[in-house]
Short mmCIF file of C-alpha atoms in Angstrom, two decimals:
data_model
loop_
_atom_site.label_atom_id
_atom_site.label_comp_id
_atom_site.label_asym_id
_atom_site.label_seq_id
_atom_site.Cartn_x
_atom_site.Cartn_y
_atom_site.Cartn_z
CA MET A 7 -17.79 16.75 29.46
CA THR A 8 -16.80 17.62 33.01
CA PRO A 9 -13.74 16.02 34.67
CA ALA A 10 -16.07 14.18 37.08
CA ALA A 11 -18.12 12.70 34.27
CA ALA A 12 -15.05 11.91 32.20
CA SER A 13 -13.45 9.90 34.99
CA GLY A 14 -16.47 7.58 35.01
CA ASP A 15 -16.37 6.47 31.38
CA GLU A 16 -14.03 3.48 31.81
CA GLY A 17 -16.71 1.02 30.70
CA LEU A 18 -17.69 3.08 27.68
CA PHE A 19 -14.06 3.58 26.70
CA SER A 20 -13.13 -0.11 27.05
CA GLY A 21 -16.20 -1.16 25.10
CA ALA A 22 -15.45 1.32 22.32
CA VAL A 23 -11.85 0.06 22.01
CA LEU A 24 -13.07 -3.53 21.83
CA PHE A 25 -15.67 -2.55 19.23
CA ILE A 26 -12.97 -1.12 16.94
CA TYR A 27 -11.10 -4.44 17.10
CA LEU A 28 -14.29 -6.38 16.36
CA LEU A 29 -14.97 -4.15 13.35
CA CYS A 30 -11.74 -5.22 11.64
CA PRO A 31 -12.72 -8.76 10.54
CA LEU A 32 -16.25 -7.59 9.75
CA ASN A 33 -14.81 -4.81 7.61
CA ILE A 34 -12.59 -7.22 5.68
CA LEU A 35 -15.44 -9.65 5.04
CA SER A 36 -17.84 -6.94 3.87
CA LEU A 37 -15.32 -5.31 1.53
CA LEU A 38 -14.47 -8.65 -0.04
CA PHE A 39 -18.04 -8.81 -1.34
CA VAL A 40 -19.11 -5.15 -1.62
CA THR A 41 -16.82 -2.44 -3.00
CA ALA A 42 -17.27 0.97 -1.37
CA PRO A 43 -19.47 2.87 -3.90
CA TYR A 44 -17.61 6.12 -4.46
CA GLY A 45 -14.92 7.47 -6.74
CA LYS A 46 -14.22 5.14 -9.66
CA HIS A 47 -16.55 2.57 -8.08
CA SER A 48 -19.54 4.94 -7.91
CA ARG A 49 -22.88 3.36 -8.80
CA ALA A 50 -26.57 3.93 -8.28
CA GLY A 51 -28.60 2.37 -5.50
CA TRP A 52 -26.95 3.92 -2.44
CA GLY A 53 -29.36 6.79 -1.91
CA PRO A 54 -28.85 10.55 -2.31
CA ILE A 55 -25.45 11.84 -3.32
CA ILE A 56 -23.62 14.98 -2.22
CA SER A 57 -20.52 16.80 -3.36
CA PRO A 58 -17.34 14.75 -2.66
CA ALA A 59 -15.72 17.83 -1.11
CA ILE A 60 -18.64 18.36 1.28
CA ALA A 61 -18.78 14.64 2.04
CA TRP A 62 -15.10 14.47 3.01
CA PHE A 63 -15.40 17.59 5.15
CA LEU A 64 -18.50 16.40 7.01
CA MET A 65 -17.52 12.80 7.60
CA GLU A 66 -13.98 13.60 8.77
CA SER A 67 -14.95 16.64 10.87
CA PRO A 68 -15.43 14.80 14.23
CA THR A 69 -11.68 14.15 14.26
CA LEU A 70 -11.08 17.87 14.70
CA TRP A 71 -13.86 19.22 16.92
CA LEU A 72 -14.49 16.25 19.23
CA PRO A 73 -10.89 16.01 20.54
CA LEU A 74 -11.00 19.73 21.35
CA LEU A 75 -14.11 19.13 23.45
CA LEU A 76 -12.72 16.05 25.21
CA LEU A 77 -9.12 17.12 25.83
CA PRO A 78 -9.78 19.51 28.77
CA ALA A 79 -11.45 16.66 30.71
CA GLY A 80 -8.40 14.39 30.47
CA ARG A 81 -6.00 13.99 33.36
CA HIS A 82 -3.13 14.40 30.87
CA SER A 83 -4.62 17.49 29.19
CA SER A 84 -1.43 19.48 29.72
CA ASN A 85 1.06 16.61 29.44
CA PRO A 86 3.57 17.42 26.66
CA ILE A 87 3.75 13.78 25.53
CA ALA A 88 -0.03 13.55 25.19
CA LEU A 89 -0.19 16.86 23.36
CA PHE A 90 2.57 15.78 20.98
CA ILE A 91 0.74 12.54 20.14
CA LEU A 92 -2.54 14.36 19.58
CA CYS A 93 -0.79 16.94 17.40
CA LEU A 94 0.22 14.15 15.01
CA PHE A 95 -3.42 13.04 14.90
CA PHE A 96 -4.50 16.62 14.15
CA VAL A 97 -1.86 17.09 11.43
CA HIS A 98 -3.31 14.21 9.44
CA TYR A 99 -6.92 15.26 9.88
CA ILE A 100 -6.39 18.93 9.20
CA HIS A 101 -5.22 17.84 5.79
CA ARG A 102 -7.96 15.24 5.30
CA THR A 103 -10.82 17.39 6.63
CA LEU A 104 -9.91 20.85 5.35
CA ILE A 105 -7.17 20.85 2.72
CA TYR A 106 -8.11 17.75 0.71
CA PRO A 107 -11.78 18.80 0.26
CA LEU A 108 -10.65 22.21 -0.95
CA ARG A 109 -8.59 20.51 -3.64
CA LEU A 110 -11.58 18.41 -4.66
CA ARG A 111 -13.75 21.50 -5.03
CA ARG A 112 -11.48 22.71 -7.82
CA LEU A 113 -12.22 19.63 -9.92
CA ARG A 114 -14.77 20.04 -12.70
CA ARG A 115 -16.74 16.83 -12.98
CA PRO A 116 -19.38 16.00 -15.59
CA ALA A 117 -22.66 17.46 -14.32
CA GLY A 118 -25.25 14.89 -13.29
CA SER A 119 -22.93 11.86 -13.46
CA ILE A 120 -22.85 9.38 -10.60
CA ALA A 121 -19.10 9.91 -10.27
CA SER A 122 -19.71 13.59 -9.58
CA GLY A 123 -21.26 12.75 -6.20
CA PHE A 124 -20.60 10.86 -2.98
CA PRO A 125 -23.34 8.68 -1.42
CA LEU A 126 -24.74 10.33 1.69
CA SER A 127 -25.20 6.89 3.27
CA VAL A 128 -21.48 6.12 3.00
CA ALA A 129 -20.57 9.55 4.38
CA ALA A 130 -22.92 8.97 7.33
CA ILE A 131 -21.30 5.62 8.16
CA ALA A 132 -17.85 7.20 7.97
CA PHE A 133 -19.01 10.07 10.22
CA VAL A 134 -20.15 7.59 12.89
CA PHE A 135 -16.83 5.72 12.81
CA ASN A 136 -14.78 8.91 12.92
CA PHE A 137 -16.83 10.13 15.88
CA LEU A 138 -16.21 6.84 17.69
CA ASN A 139 -12.53 6.77 16.82
CA ALA A 140 -11.97 10.42 17.76
CA TYR A 141 -13.48 9.66 21.18
CA VAL A 142 -11.37 6.52 21.66
CA GLN A 143 -8.05 8.02 20.55
CA THR A 144 -8.52 11.28 22.44
CA ARG A 145 -9.52 9.58 25.69
CA SER A 146 -6.70 7.06 25.33
CA VAL A 147 -4.06 9.73 24.81
CA SER A 148 -5.40 12.40 27.15
CA HIS A 149 -6.70 10.27 30.03
CA TYR A 150 -6.05 6.52 30.07
CA SER A 151 -2.43 6.23 28.92
CA ASP A 152 0.20 5.89 31.65
CA TYR A 153 3.00 8.31 30.84
CA GLY A 154 4.78 7.40 34.05
CA GLY A 155 5.03 3.74 33.12
CA ARG A 156 7.98 1.78 31.83
CA GLN A 157 7.20 2.39 28.17
CA TRP A 158 7.53 6.15 28.70
CA ARG A 159 10.52 6.32 31.04
CA ALA A 160 13.49 8.24 29.70
CA GLY A 161 15.86 5.91 27.95
CA VAL A 162 17.35 4.83 24.68
CA SER A 163 14.61 2.26 23.95
CA THR A 164 11.80 4.78 24.42
CA ALA A 165 13.55 7.43 22.35
CA ALA A 166 14.30 4.89 19.60
CA ARG A 167 10.69 3.67 19.55
CA VAL A 168 9.29 7.19 19.27
CA ALA A 169 11.87 8.14 16.61
CA ILE A 170 11.04 5.06 14.53
CA GLY A 171 7.31 5.59 14.87
CA LEU A 172 7.56 9.28 14.02
CA SER A 173 9.70 8.53 10.96
CA ILE A 174 7.16 6.00 9.68
CA PHE A 175 4.33 8.46 10.32
CA ILE A 176 6.05 11.32 8.47
CA TRP A 177 7.03 9.09 5.55
CA GLY A 178 3.54 7.68 5.29
CA MET A 179 1.90 11.09 5.38
CA ALA A 180 4.27 12.41 2.71
CA VAL A 181 3.46 9.46 0.43
CA ASN A 182 -0.26 9.80 1.14
CA ILE A 183 -0.39 13.52 0.35
CA ARG A 184 1.82 13.34 -2.74
CA SER A 185 -0.19 10.45 -4.12
CA ASP A 186 -3.49 12.22 -3.47
CA LEU A 187 -2.12 15.32 -5.20
CA ALA A 188 -1.11 13.25 -8.21
CA LEU A 189 -4.56 11.64 -8.41
CA VAL A 190 -6.38 14.97 -8.09
CA LYS A 191 -4.17 16.42 -10.82
CA LEU A 192 -4.82 13.41 -13.03
CA LYS A 193 -8.58 13.75 -12.53
CA ALA A 194 -8.37 17.42 -13.47
CA GLU A 195 -6.51 16.53 -16.67
CA GLY A 196 -8.62 13.49 -17.50
CA GLY A 197 -11.98 15.16 -18.03
CA ARG A 198 -14.58 12.38 -18.40
CA GLY A 199 -12.11 9.52 -18.48
CA TYR A 200 -9.48 7.87 -16.29
CA LYS A 201 -5.76 7.62 -16.94
CA ILE A 202 -3.08 5.34 -15.56
CA PRO A 203 -1.24 7.08 -12.69
CA ARG A 204 2.49 7.32 -13.30
CA GLY A 205 5.58 8.22 -11.31
CA GLY A 206 6.66 7.91 -7.70
CA TRP A 207 5.22 5.03 -5.73
CA PHE A 208 2.61 4.50 -8.44
CA GLU A 209 5.31 2.56 -10.28
CA ALA A 210 5.30 -0.01 -7.46
CA VAL A 211 1.67 -0.11 -6.28
CA SER A 212 -1.74 0.91 -7.59
CA CYS A 213 -2.70 2.68 -4.35
CA PRO A 214 0.29 4.45 -2.78
CA ASN A 215 -2.15 6.87 -1.13
CA TYR A 216 -3.59 3.94 0.83
CA MET A 217 -0.13 2.52 1.48
CA GLY A 218 0.94 5.86 2.92
CA GLU A 219 -2.11 6.14 5.16
CA VAL A 220 -1.67 2.63 6.56
CA ALA A 221 1.97 3.49 7.26
CA GLU A 222 0.91 6.72 8.99
CA TRP A 223 -1.26 4.96 11.52
CA LEU A 224 1.30 2.21 12.03
CA GLY A 225 3.82 4.91 12.92
CA TRP A 226 1.30 6.65 15.14
CA ALA A 227 0.55 3.38 16.95
CA VAL A 228 4.26 2.88 17.57
CA VAL A 229 4.52 6.39 19.03
CA ALA A 230 1.30 6.26 21.08
CA TRP A 231 1.96 2.66 22.21
CA SER A 232 -1.59 1.91 23.30
CA PRO A 233 -4.27 -0.71 22.52
CA ALA A 234 -6.49 2.07 21.15
CA ALA A 235 -3.88 3.28 18.67
CA LEU A 236 -3.06 -0.28 17.60
CA GLY A 237 -6.76 -0.94 17.05
CA PHE A 238 -6.99 2.11 14.81
CA PHE A 239 -4.04 0.84 12.76
CA PHE A 240 -5.70 -2.58 12.38
CA PHE A 241 -8.97 -0.95 11.33
CA THR A 242 -7.21 1.28 8.79
CA ALA A 243 -5.50 -1.76 7.27
CA SER A 244 -8.76 -3.76 7.27
CA ASN A 245 -10.42 -0.88 5.42
CA LEU A 246 -7.76 0.16 2.93
CA VAL A 247 -6.13 -3.15 1.96
CA PRO A 248 -9.38 -4.64 0.52
CA ARG A 249 -10.13 -1.32 -1.17
CA ALA A 250 -6.65 -1.28 -2.70
CA ARG A 251 -7.32 -4.79 -4.01
CA SER A 252 -10.55 -3.57 -5.64
CA HIS A 253 -8.81 -0.53 -7.13
CA HIS A 254 -6.00 -2.69 -8.53
CA LYS A 255 -8.47 -5.10 -10.14
CA TRP A 256 -10.39 -2.14 -11.62
CA TYR A 257 -7.22 -0.74 -13.19
CA VAL A 258 -6.24 -4.13 -14.62
CA ASP A 259 -9.73 -4.76 -16.01
CA LYS A 260 -10.01 -1.28 -17.52
CA PHE A 261 -6.55 -0.90 -19.05
CA GLY A 262 -5.67 -4.53 -19.71
CA GLU A 263 -2.24 -5.05 -21.23
CA ASP A 264 -1.49 -1.32 -20.95
CA TYR A 265 -1.45 -1.55 -17.16
CA PRO A 266 2.01 -2.31 -15.69
CA THR A 267 2.14 -5.97 -14.67
CA SER A 268 4.81 -5.29 -12.05
CA ARG A 269 2.48 -3.19 -9.91
CA LYS A 270 0.96 -4.67 -6.80
CA ALA A 271 -2.15 -3.36 -5.04
CA ILE A 272 -0.73 -1.75 -1.88
CA LEU A 273 2.47 -3.51 -0.72
CA PRO A 274 5.40 -3.40 -3.18
CA PHE A 275 6.47 -6.81 -4.55
CA VAL A 276 4.03 -8.63 -2.24
CA PHE A 277 0.33 -7.71 -2.60
#
């Protein structure tokens, strides 16, 4: 994309941001009735399946290569604030696109089982959203944000906001990664069956990995301070909160009285 072409995408950008907001209630409604069919909820009827490691790599990949293509066309392409915000985005997706799939590849799953694959249809839908979101977030940070405005002027309030947002982001990412590591390790030890996750934030919620990821994008939205970043946080919550509810119900149904009654789905002591 050339700078001239990039400067003329205001309508496309605004429409894409609005579309992300509109997806949130639709996402909640759909996930209340249909559980995403992968992982412990895998089931037939969703078309061809592929390796989970390949699926995660392919569907998350736009978050890495598309920003690199769009960044040079942004008017803030060399702005240190913009680059810092995008670096946080990259840190998350380097882990999710490259490191996490490599961990999944080490798992030995029962050959031929539904759980050993990831529906290609679901991966394709995720790819489309990640492409859209990578475009929206990159253009917001690198072109449409106003780093000379009041919210970015040097001062205690700006520094405090960024510090708070960064702290939430780092905490959330640490919880997300540690929880994912614990689940991958548990899968490796579990063979054909599932076990109850123990330790850390698993003692408070069934899905600390989801809790951590929601916190990440809340922190990122506080740092970026833009409608696009806030929309991404809302979408993440609309996607992961219903899924956490489904996971929690699955654990309770499967393990019954053995499952800790004090655990909530995603928010300690609340939900």
